[in-house]
Amino acid sequence: MFKILGDTGEHLVVELDGDEVTVPAGVSVAAALLYLDRIPTRHSVVNGLPRAPYCMMGVCFECLIEVDGVVDQRACQLQVRAGQRLRRQLATSKVESA
Amino acid sequence: MPLQSRQNYDTLIVGGGLVGAAVACGIAATGAGVAVLDGGDRDFRASRGNFGLVWVQGKGADFPAYARLSGVAARQWADFSAELEDATGIDVGLQQTGGYDFCLTGDEWQQREWEMRQVALHTGGEFEYQMLDAAELRQRIPEVSGEVLGASYSAADGHVNPLYLLRALHQRMHDLGVNYAPGQVVQASRRHNDEYVVSTLQQDYRAAKLVFCAGLSNQRLCRDLDMHIPVQPLRGQLLITDRVPVFLPAATLQVRQTREGTLQIGDSHEDVGLDESTTLDVITRLAQRAVRIFPHLAAVRVNRAWGALRVMTPDGVPIYHQSAEHPGAYAISCHSGVTLAALHAREIANWICSGAQDSLIAPFSAERFNV
Amino acid sequence: MQSAYQMVVIGAGPAGMAAAQTAARQGVEVAVIDEQPHPGGQIYRNVNASPLADIDLLGKDYVFGRQLVQGFEYAHLDYFANSGVWFLDRAGELGIVQDGVHRRVSAQRIVIACGAQERAMPFPGWDKAGVMTAGAAQILMKSAAMVPSEAPVLAGNGPLLLLLAWQYLRAGVRLRAIVDTAQSANRWPALRYFPQAIAASDYLFKGLKLVSAIRRARVPWFREASDLRALGEERLSALHFTCRGKPQHIDTTLLLLHQGVIPALQIAAAAGCETRWNSLQQCWQPQVDDWGQSSVDSVFVAGDAAGIGGARAAWLGGQLAGLQLAHQLGLIDAVKRDKLAQPIRKARARHLAIRPFLDTWYRVAESSLVPGDETLACRCEEVSVGEIRTLAAMGCTGPNQAKAFTRCGMGPCQGRFCGSTVEQVFASETAASPQQIGRFNTRPPLKPVTLGQIAGIAHNEQR
């Protein structure tokens, strides 16, 4: 749903929901997810409603995502890094973990 | 709301926290006309800072009547919560599957064992408990760390969501036709012939009986009717985390897992006067202790920290006081608004309605401080 | 990071950069704590580290930030990027998370310069995936050179919405529509402030430039829109609304919302600063004096965090705070302070002159602040406006009791987006002003922190 203006910059490879995907370097995880058009990025814990990045400035906590095994990270406040393991917190991919 | 315009009531209750609301529900259920005068949204409210435990363990180790009272109150909880849910549709989340109090040092263990024995003694063995060593404890709660020496356990204990309890009591008050007046600032109370008059900044309220359940303000407000209610603030700071998968089978005095999955971590005891603020030192200590007991919680995010002021009497035991000079004027002060909620809605409400003495309640008069 | 500073500045936007630089120039020992990887705040985000081939695309006002950031980068102070303040108290004790590590810092003086946040724009479906704020869209442009790949709908009210439309058009993005909720009824009252606004005519000309560019591009512009409703299952598929009595339906996968910004109040409130309701700007702001000093002596609030005035006024306000702090810390006398402050005050007054006009022209309609019962007030805990309204009508002491009863405001965003809605619902149900109703108590942590991180604080100190 978003594209990069004059997309000639560097890219890198991260893992998203188990698949390798190519994303622009130097952007936030939330921006990468929007670039890939992978929304919703989670289902809410209260009623399972689909959610996606909303404010992009760390205020709303809508873009929570699992990064390298740690859940509930604000995707808008983290930069993408090569090899990062991202997992959307979707109802269908819910993993029981402590 | 038929009572809205009325200013004369059978019973006037000052304070709409857990204590005032429970008493109001009990009295209104008899058909009496009740008004509850409550304060502002940002007043000191122990009810909103409550840890949510229904707790008997160790209470009244040196005050036998309190040990008995807590036992009676806790045993009523299952029935009381079912009754509340039937009436209001609000499930207060009672989980009365016992309670653990962890011991991290040998001294703690010995002190605990003594307290538990005392409470059992005072209740004629009605209070049952176990002292669990580290191995027994980890059989029941595998996440407990090796640093924990053991725990005391009592099946009588449990926990609820204290905020839903407050909400359910308010809903019940509303349904019973209690006239609830928030935002009141009480100026003075006096006896006028056969009735009591409470003047707030907004208006005068009159009633045959008057019950002060105003938390820390009881000390000041009760003076108008010559009652000496010595209560002091004792700050407790609490942490609450984001939701985590359920791992606690029962309440503990250190960490409580709510039905939503969040963890409530308590609690400090700080004698700092009327100061509700949080401090970095105490938050740090609470976090350190939680992680020391449950190392797997290190990665869990803290959602909120807050401080609240407990309403403490000099001996830590509740006050149920009826004025000798002014029959019909009562004062109730305690820091266990959750544990004692059923008792407040039943025995205490009956005691106020009937005006009769009650052997369960008599030892709690504030007269005990006048020796 | 040292364990103590004379002055800690929270936020490296225009106000924070200015306060820090001004005080540092007079010899104050300053640390600046900022969440972003680069200085500039949201307004000048990435201005000196832009991924855009041509930053002129974003307009002159953005490019202006370059010199401010450059000056800041040369200043003699400690600047900590990727750092958040999760705890502070009135004694100047700060808990800071820097790249996941915890530090405890004490400060003689604190300057809160954490800027503004988007005002919530609640309507049915505003929580759907694909609905974002206009501010978020700008952040994507500034920090990632990203623009929508399909034509978005822009909805709401306020200068930022028009600026975003203009920037998108310059970037070659096609706009599906502008759904404008501004009320023409506001125009007459706004004209009252027009004479003083002329002092800041550059703002007016800029506004006219934006409007005419959008008109020229023939973007469908629905005025006086109301009753917005976002539709879609797993993600947004369409926007419904009413325009001049007629129902409208636009298919879209991206909806960008804006109805003004409000001061980011959490940190000042946590520090114990007194706040008051600004009825013109329809938001709370901390009470500060001419220098930005709050009701808590050791705490200053500067820039938009102290009341919305825009980037230029924030930059100047930050300078005033810096001068007063240098004075209070004994580095300059009152005469020098006042001499330096005089031209700054004059320039700041000019930038602020436009505000009453803008605030009135773009005043948010009551219906947008107090939505219908089915709308989610609290996105985190999914509490509806109806639940809050029922409580308010039943007689509930206020927002904090409502929070206790419903969990509204207890989620991870800690009431930053639902607080204003809850106050407004109470105000409208009880015919009181938000000032009388009051607001949510603010609780730490102000930024995410884990139990283990907090527990490690003592450990870090020992090193």
Tab-separated table of C-alpha atoms in Angstrom, chain B:
chain	number	residue	atom	x	y	z
B	1	MET	CA	-34.789	7.759	40.014
B	2	PRO	CA	-37.501	8.329	42.601
B	3	LEU	CA	-35.142	9.362	45.373
B	4	GLN	CA	-33.312	11.962	43.348
B	5	SER	CA	-35.136	14.933	44.749
B	6	ARG	CA	-35.252	13.692	48.318
B	7	GLN	CA	-33.041	15.109	50.992
B	8	ASN	CA	-34.266	13.045	53.931
B	9	TYR	CA	-33.018	9.503	54.113
B	10	ASP	CA	-33.095	6.595	56.508
B	11	THR	CA	-29.351	6.229	56.209
B	12	LEU	CA	-26.708	8.531	54.877
B	13	ILE	CA	-23.334	7.070	53.970
B	14	VAL	CA	-20.320	9.287	53.505
B	15	GLY	CA	-17.920	7.580	51.113
B	16	GLY	CA	-18.551	5.551	47.941
B	17	GLY	CA	-15.498	3.320	47.928
B	18	LEU	CA	-15.551	-0.431	48.447
B	19	VAL	CA	-16.597	-0.054	52.088
B	20	GLY	CA	-19.294	2.599	51.657
B	21	ALA	CA	-20.731	0.948	48.551
B	22	ALA	CA	-20.917	-2.511	50.156
B	23	VAL	CA	-22.610	-1.161	53.282
B	24	ALA	CA	-24.984	0.916	51.146
B	25	CYS	CA	-26.003	-2.151	49.130
B	26	GLY	CA	-26.665	-4.131	52.289
B	27	ILE	CA	-28.782	-1.432	53.881
B	28	ALA	CA	-30.663	-0.521	50.710
B	29	ALA	CA	-31.529	-4.201	50.184
B	30	THR	CA	-33.704	-4.024	53.326
B	31	GLY	CA	-35.784	-1.351	51.640
B	32	ALA	CA	-34.351	1.575	53.561
B	33	GLY	CA	-33.812	4.913	51.791
B	34	VAL	CA	-30.079	5.378	51.399
B	35	ALA	CA	-27.921	8.159	50.026
B	36	VAL	CA	-24.205	7.853	49.374
B	37	LEU	CA	-22.110	11.007	49.287
B	38	ASP	CA	-18.942	10.426	47.313
B	39	GLY	CA	-15.941	12.632	46.662
B	40	GLY	CA	-14.170	13.710	43.486
B	41	ASP	CA	-12.569	11.705	40.714
B	42	ARG	CA	-9.009	12.410	41.807
B	43	ASP	CA	-9.448	12.140	45.579
B	44	PHE	CA	-7.361	9.602	47.479
B	45	ARG	CA	-9.132	6.356	46.744
B	46	ALA	CA	-7.748	3.244	48.345
B	47	SER	CA	-10.442	1.257	46.513
B	48	ARG	CA	-8.900	2.019	43.152
B	49	GLY	CA	-5.414	1.056	44.309
B	50	ASN	CA	-6.412	-2.243	45.846
B	51	PHE	CA	-4.424	-5.418	45.210
B	52	GLY	CA	-7.605	-7.506	44.998
B	53	LEU	CA	-6.821	-10.235	47.484
B	54	VAL	CA	-9.400	-12.091	49.532
B	55	TRP	CA	-6.933	-12.852	52.262
B	56	VAL	CA	-7.089	-14.595	55.603
B	57	GLN	CA	-3.491	-15.804	56.039
B	58	GLY	CA	-1.765	-14.237	58.969
B	59	LYS	CA	-4.536	-11.734	59.680
B	60	GLY	CA	-5.222	-11.273	63.374
B	61	ALA	CA	-2.212	-13.222	64.608
B	62	ASP	CA	-2.267	-10.937	67.630
B	63	PHE	CA	-5.969	-9.970	67.525
B	64	PRO	CA	-8.065	-13.139	67.791
B	65	ALA	CA	-11.373	-11.485	66.899
B	66	TYR	CA	-9.863	-10.241	63.628
B	67	ALA	CA	-8.692	-13.728	62.729
B	68	ARG	CA	-12.248	-14.999	63.229
B	69	LEU	CA	-13.802	-12.068	61.363
B	70	SER	CA	-11.531	-12.493	58.324
B	71	GLY	CA	-12.370	-16.196	58.201
B	72	VAL	CA	-16.100	-15.510	58.317
B	73	ALA	CA	-15.768	-12.849	55.608
B	74	ALA	CA	-13.707	-15.027	53.262
B	75	ARG	CA	-16.114	-17.959	53.572
B	76	GLN	CA	-18.983	-15.740	52.415
B	77	TRP	CA	-17.227	-14.667	49.246
B	78	ALA	CA	-18.320	-17.433	46.842
B	79	ASP	CA	-21.954	-16.926	47.666
B	80	PHE	CA	-21.620	-13.144	47.702
B	81	SER	CA	-19.983	-12.960	44.282
B	82	ALA	CA	-22.639	-15.255	42.778
B	83	GLU	CA	-25.329	-13.031	44.272
B	84	LEU	CA	-23.665	-9.910	42.876
B	85	GLU	CA	-23.353	-11.433	39.432
B	86	ASP	CA	-27.001	-12.517	39.450
B	87	ALA	CA	-28.084	-9.030	40.399
B	88	THR	CA	-25.779	-6.972	38.195
B	89	GLY	CA	-24.468	-9.263	35.464
B	90	ILE	CA	-20.934	-8.255	36.483
B	91	ASP	CA	-18.520	-11.091	37.153
B	92	VAL	CA	-15.965	-9.806	39.633
B	93	GLY	CA	-13.609	-12.622	38.699
B	94	LEU	CA	-13.447	-14.414	42.033
B	95	GLN	CA	-10.839	-17.147	42.040
B	96	GLN	CA	-10.730	-18.656	45.514
B	97	THR	CA	-8.276	-21.440	44.864
B	98	GLY	CA	-6.033	-20.622	47.783
B	99	GLY	CA	-3.205	-18.206	48.316
B	100	TYR	CA	0.570	-18.390	48.594
B	101	ASP	CA	2.893	-16.091	50.492
B	102	PHE	CA	6.514	-16.689	49.464
B	103	CYS	CA	9.403	-16.810	51.909
B	104	LEU	CA	12.764	-15.655	50.603
B	105	THR	CA	14.671	-15.871	53.893
B	106	GLY	CA	14.751	-18.173	56.895
B	107	ASP	CA	13.558	-15.367	59.147
B	108	GLU	CA	10.533	-14.817	56.947
B	109	TRP	CA	9.752	-18.512	57.114
B	110	GLN	CA	9.893	-18.606	60.927
B	111	GLN	CA	7.831	-15.455	61.357
B	112	ARG	CA	5.249	-16.779	58.907
B	113	GLU	CA	5.013	-20.137	60.604
B	114	TRP	CA	4.346	-18.414	63.941
B	115	GLU	CA	1.638	-16.171	62.451
B	116	MET	CA	-0.114	-19.058	60.778
B	117	ARG	CA	-0.091	-21.086	63.982
B	118	GLN	CA	-1.555	-18.150	65.899
B	119	VAL	CA	-4.382	-17.636	63.419
B	120	ALA	CA	-5.206	-21.344	63.515
B	121	LEU	CA	-5.209	-21.218	67.278
B	122	HIS	CA	-7.484	-18.154	67.433
B	123	THR	CA	-10.007	-19.718	65.091
B	124	GLY	CA	-10.131	-23.013	66.940
B	125	GLY	CA	-8.510	-24.712	63.966
B	126	GLU	CA	-11.033	-23.383	61.440
B	127	PHE	CA	-8.189	-21.689	59.604
B	128	GLU	CA	-6.164	-24.367	57.871
B	129	TYR	CA	-2.771	-23.814	56.337
B	130	GLN	CA	0.329	-25.524	55.073
B	131	MET	CA	3.972	-24.514	55.111
B	132	LEU	CA	5.394	-25.691	51.788
B	133	ASP	CA	9.107	-26.221	51.313
B	134	ALA	CA	10.824	-25.352	48.050
B	135	ALA	CA	10.224	-28.733	46.436
B	136	GLU	CA	6.549	-28.874	47.371
B	137	LEU	CA	6.077	-25.321	46.195
B	138	ARG	CA	7.686	-25.948	42.805
B	139	GLN	CA	5.465	-28.966	42.324
B	140	ARG	CA	2.503	-26.630	42.472
B	141	ILE	CA	4.055	-23.593	40.734
B	142	PRO	CA	6.977	-24.786	38.570
B	143	GLU	CA	7.988	-21.233	37.566
B	144	VAL	CA	9.109	-20.352	41.095
B	145	SER	CA	12.876	-19.809	41.227
B	146	GLY	CA	15.428	-21.602	43.331
B	147	GLU	CA	15.842	-18.495	45.448
B	148	VAL	CA	12.460	-19.046	47.070
B	149	LEU	CA	12.750	-21.127	50.257
B	150	GLY	CA	9.095	-21.973	50.437
B	151	ALA	CA	5.674	-20.504	51.027
B	152	SER	CA	2.757	-20.532	53.347
B	153	TYR	CA	-0.484	-21.681	51.749
B	154	SER	CA	-4.086	-21.437	52.752
B	155	ALA	CA	-7.019	-22.766	50.769
B	156	ALA	CA	-9.241	-20.056	52.246
B	157	ASP	CA	-7.558	-17.294	50.247
B	158	GLY	CA	-8.283	-16.015	46.795
B	159	HIS	CA	-8.575	-12.899	44.686
B	160	VAL	CA	-11.008	-10.812	42.662
B	161	ASN	CA	-10.790	-7.878	40.316
B	162	PRO	CA	-11.219	-5.092	42.876
B	163	LEU	CA	-12.227	-2.577	40.221
B	164	TYR	CA	-15.005	-4.792	38.888
B	165	LEU	CA	-16.094	-5.349	42.483
B	166	LEU	CA	-16.369	-1.593	42.970
B	167	ARG	CA	-18.261	-1.323	39.706
B	168	ALA	CA	-20.631	-4.149	40.606
B	169	LEU	CA	-21.367	-2.567	43.977
B	170	HIS	CA	-22.071	0.767	42.283
B	171	GLN	CA	-24.337	-0.915	39.755
B	172	ARG	CA	-26.158	-2.676	42.607
B	173	MET	CA	-26.540	0.601	44.524
B	174	HIS	CA	-28.012	2.159	41.420
B	175	ASP	CA	-30.451	-0.735	40.909
B	176	LEU	CA	-31.515	-0.653	44.564
B	177	GLY	CA	-32.414	3.016	44.245
B	178	VAL	CA	-29.589	4.405	46.342
B	179	ASN	CA	-29.157	8.094	45.703
B	180	TYR	CA	-25.512	8.323	44.736
B	181	ALA	CA	-24.081	11.834	44.770
B	182	PRO	CA	-20.510	12.106	43.443
B	183	GLY	CA	-18.313	15.183	43.651
B	184	GLN	CA	-19.491	16.120	47.156
B	185	VAL	CA	-17.231	18.032	49.498
B	186	VAL	CA	-18.390	17.469	53.064
B	187	GLN	CA	-18.074	20.587	55.193
B	188	ALA	CA	-19.636	19.592	58.505
B	189	SER	CA	-21.949	17.089	60.154
B	190	ARG	CA	-24.219	17.680	63.127
B	191	ARG	CA	-27.043	16.125	65.055
B	192	HIS	CA	-30.289	18.030	64.966
B	193	ASN	CA	-33.055	16.581	67.149
B	194	ASP	CA	-33.507	13.019	65.925
B	195	GLU	CA	-31.647	13.358	62.692
B	196	TYR	CA	-28.190	13.932	61.343
B	197	VAL	CA	-27.420	16.731	58.948
B	198	VAL	CA	-24.439	16.594	56.639
B	199	SER	CA	-23.611	19.837	54.863
B	200	THR	CA	-21.644	19.577	51.671
B	201	LEU	CA	-20.490	22.431	49.475
B	202	GLN	CA	-23.530	21.629	47.338
B	203	GLN	CA	-26.383	21.062	49.806
B	204	ASP	CA	-27.567	19.652	53.146
B	205	TYR	CA	-28.486	15.992	53.496
B	206	ARG	CA	-30.540	14.640	56.397
B	207	ALA	CA	-30.965	11.120	57.714
B	208	ALA	CA	-31.850	9.143	60.812
B	209	LYS	CA	-28.564	7.272	60.627
B	210	LEU	CA	-25.184	8.369	59.466
B	211	VAL	CA	-22.282	6.099	58.526
B	212	PHE	CA	-18.803	7.395	57.799
B	213	CYS	CA	-16.921	5.193	55.313
B	214	ALA	CA	-14.710	7.985	54.075
B	215	GLY	CA	-11.327	6.305	54.249
B	216	LEU	CA	-8.600	8.636	55.411
B	217	SER	CA	-11.121	11.454	55.842
B	218	ASN	CA	-12.870	9.559	58.639
B	219	GLN	CA	-10.408	10.978	61.132
B	220	ARG	CA	-11.458	14.538	60.293
B	221	LEU	CA	-15.142	14.018	59.494
B	222	CYS	CA	-16.003	11.894	62.537
B	223	ARG	CA	-14.696	14.540	64.900
B	224	ASP	CA	-17.872	16.584	64.276
B	225	LEU	CA	-19.810	13.859	66.068
B	226	ASP	CA	-17.225	13.331	68.808
B	227	MET	CA	-15.906	10.078	67.397
B	228	HIS	CA	-12.169	9.546	67.573
B	229	ILE	CA	-11.131	7.466	64.575
B	230	PRO	CA	-7.333	7.312	64.419
B	231	VAL	CA	-6.467	6.406	60.814
B	232	GLN	CA	-3.208	7.087	59.017
B	233	PRO	CA	-2.108	6.701	55.403
B	234	LEU	CA	0.320	3.941	54.511
B	235	ARG	CA	1.442	4.087	50.914
B	236	GLY	CA	1.613	1.013	48.755
B	237	GLN	CA	3.088	1.043	45.271
B	238	LEU	CA	1.965	-1.484	42.699
B	239	LEU	CA	3.032	-2.520	39.227
B	240	ILE	CA	0.873	-4.037	36.555
B	241	THR	CA	2.231	-5.727	33.456
B	242	ASP	CA	0.913	-6.376	29.986
B	243	ARG	CA	-0.983	-9.615	29.468
B	244	VAL	CA	1.000	-12.836	29.721
B	245	PRO	CA	-0.153	-16.455	29.331
B	246	VAL	CA	-1.754	-17.736	32.537
B	247	PHE	CA	0.749	-19.541	34.788
B	248	LEU	CA	-0.380	-18.823	38.346
B	249	PRO	CA	-2.899	-21.357	39.685
B	250	ALA	CA	-3.793	-19.136	42.636
B	251	ALA	CA	-3.193	-15.767	44.225
B	252	THR	CA	0.094	-14.912	45.865
B	253	LEU	CA	0.812	-12.014	48.162
B	254	GLN	CA	3.592	-10.841	45.850
B	255	VAL	CA	2.183	-11.386	42.356
B	256	ARG	CA	-1.431	-11.744	41.275
B	257	GLN	CA	-2.495	-12.746	37.780
B	258	THR	CA	-5.739	-11.178	36.700
B	259	ARG	CA	-8.286	-12.903	34.524
B	260	GLU	CA	-7.145	-10.724	31.601
B	261	GLY	CA	-3.679	-12.196	32.079
B	262	THR	CA	-1.971	-9.085	33.410
B	263	LEU	CA	0.202	-9.425	36.489
B	264	GLN	CA	-0.249	-7.194	39.468
B	265	ILE	CA	2.912	-6.887	41.496
B	266	GLY	CA	2.869	-5.541	45.010
B	267	ASP	CA	3.229	-4.141	47.399
B	268	SER	CA	5.191	-1.690	49.429
B	269	HIS	CA	4.458	-0.295	52.872
B	270	GLU	CA	5.652	3.291	53.143
B	271	ASP	CA	4.867	5.773	55.847
B	272	VAL	CA	5.078	8.961	53.779
B	273	GLY	CA	1.918	10.890	54.633
B	274	LEU	CA	-0.583	12.014	52.023
B	275	ASP	CA	1.651	11.348	49.040
B	276	GLU	CA	0.369	8.989	46.347
B	277	SER	CA	3.335	9.327	44.013
B	278	THR	CA	5.512	6.533	42.705
B	279	THR	CA	9.256	6.378	43.291
B	280	LEU	CA	12.024	4.848	41.238
B	281	ASP	CA	13.460	3.098	44.305
B	282	VAL	CA	10.282	1.249	45.186
B	283	ILE	CA	9.372	0.406	41.578
B	284	THR	CA	12.864	-1.022	41.200
B	285	ARG	CA	12.558	-3.094	44.379
B	286	LEU	CA	9.161	-4.453	43.306
B	287	ALA	CA	10.514	-5.412	39.889
B	288	GLN	CA	13.591	-7.014	41.420
B	289	ARG	CA	11.556	-9.091	43.841
B	290	ALA	CA	9.131	-10.222	41.121
B	291	VAL	CA	11.982	-11.332	38.876
B	292	ARG	CA	13.725	-12.966	41.812
B	293	ILE	CA	10.636	-15.089	42.481
B	294	PHE	CA	9.698	-15.643	38.835
B	295	PRO	CA	12.765	-15.220	36.595
B	296	HIS	CA	10.730	-15.879	33.443
B	297	LEU	CA	8.968	-12.549	33.954
B	298	ALA	CA	12.103	-10.523	33.153
B	299	ALA	CA	10.973	-9.952	29.563
B	300	VAL	CA	7.447	-8.898	30.548
B	301	ARG	CA	6.615	-5.269	29.959
B	302	VAL	CA	5.350	-3.075	32.764
B	303	ASN	CA	2.142	-1.335	31.817
B	304	ARG	CA	1.515	0.884	34.840
B	305	ALA	CA	2.858	1.712	38.248
B	306	TRP	CA	0.886	3.567	40.835
B	307	GLY	CA	0.805	4.451	44.463
B	308	ALA	CA	-2.256	4.363	46.692
B	309	LEU	CA	-2.781	5.135	50.341
B	310	ARG	CA	-3.994	2.381	52.625
B	311	VAL	CA	-6.276	3.405	55.467
B	312	MET	CA	-4.392	2.106	58.489
B	313	THR	CA	-5.586	1.972	62.064
B	314	PRO	CA	-2.962	1.964	64.842
B	315	ASP	CA	-3.226	-1.831	65.258
B	316	GLY	CA	-3.939	-2.612	61.605
B	317	VAL	CA	-7.343	-4.022	62.569
B	318	PRO	CA	-10.656	-2.628	61.254
B	319	ILE	CA	-12.765	-0.162	63.196
B	320	TYR	CA	-16.528	-0.759	63.408
B	321	HIS	CA	-17.644	1.944	65.734
B	322	GLN	CA	-20.997	3.232	66.927
B	323	SER	CA	-20.984	6.522	68.768
B	324	ALA	CA	-21.993	6.198	72.407
B	325	GLU	CA	-23.100	9.843	72.636
B	326	HIS	CA	-24.874	9.899	69.289
B	327	PRO	CA	-26.747	6.672	68.655
B	328	GLY	CA	-27.137	6.115	64.951
B	329	ALA	CA	-23.754	7.586	64.054
B	330	TYR	CA	-21.233	5.012	62.847
B	331	ALA	CA	-17.680	4.939	61.597
B	332	ILE	CA	-16.089	2.183	59.538
B	333	SER	CA	-12.385	2.155	58.720
B	334	CYS	CA	-10.341	-0.682	57.296
B	335	HIS	CA	-7.733	-1.495	54.690
B	336	SER	CA	-9.334	-4.768	53.569
B	337	GLY	CA	-12.287	-3.558	51.558
B	338	VAL	CA	-12.142	-6.618	49.317
B	339	THR	CA	-11.725	-9.415	51.877
B	340	LEU	CA	-14.425	-7.901	54.076
B	341	ALA	CA	-16.836	-6.859	51.306
B	342	ALA	CA	-19.397	-9.611	51.913
B	343	LEU	CA	-19.286	-8.977	55.633
B	344	HIS	CA	-19.864	-5.267	55.058
B	345	ALA	CA	-22.872	-5.912	52.843
B	346	ARG	CA	-24.343	-8.382	55.341
B	347	GLU	CA	-23.341	-8.386	59.021
B	348	ILE	CA	-22.252	-4.758	59.117
B	349	ALA	CA	-25.326	-3.564	57.228
B	350	ASN	CA	-27.547	-5.572	59.602
B	351	TRP	CA	-25.708	-4.210	62.607
B	352	ILE	CA	-26.378	-0.659	61.426
B	353	CYS	CA	-30.012	-1.357	60.507
B	354	SER	CA	-30.829	-3.045	63.807
B	355	GLY	CA	-28.638	-0.986	66.078
B	356	ALA	CA	-28.107	-4.134	68.137
B	357	GLN	CA	-24.827	-5.373	69.552
B	358	ASP	CA	-23.130	-8.228	67.794
B	359	SER	CA	-20.425	-10.338	69.415
B	360	LEU	CA	-18.546	-10.765	66.125
B	361	ILE	CA	-18.320	-6.994	65.649
B	362	ALA	CA	-18.152	-5.631	69.214
B	363	PRO	CA	-14.364	-6.066	69.638
B	364	PHE	CA	-13.767	-3.633	66.770
B	365	SER	CA	-15.086	-0.499	68.456
B	366	ALA	CA	-12.670	2.438	68.430
B	367	GLU	CA	-13.025	2.414	72.213
B	368	ARG	CA	-10.078	0.023	72.195
B	369	PHE	CA	-7.763	2.961	71.534
B	370	ASN	CA	-8.984	4.869	74.615
B	371	VAL	CA	-7.172	2.836	77.226
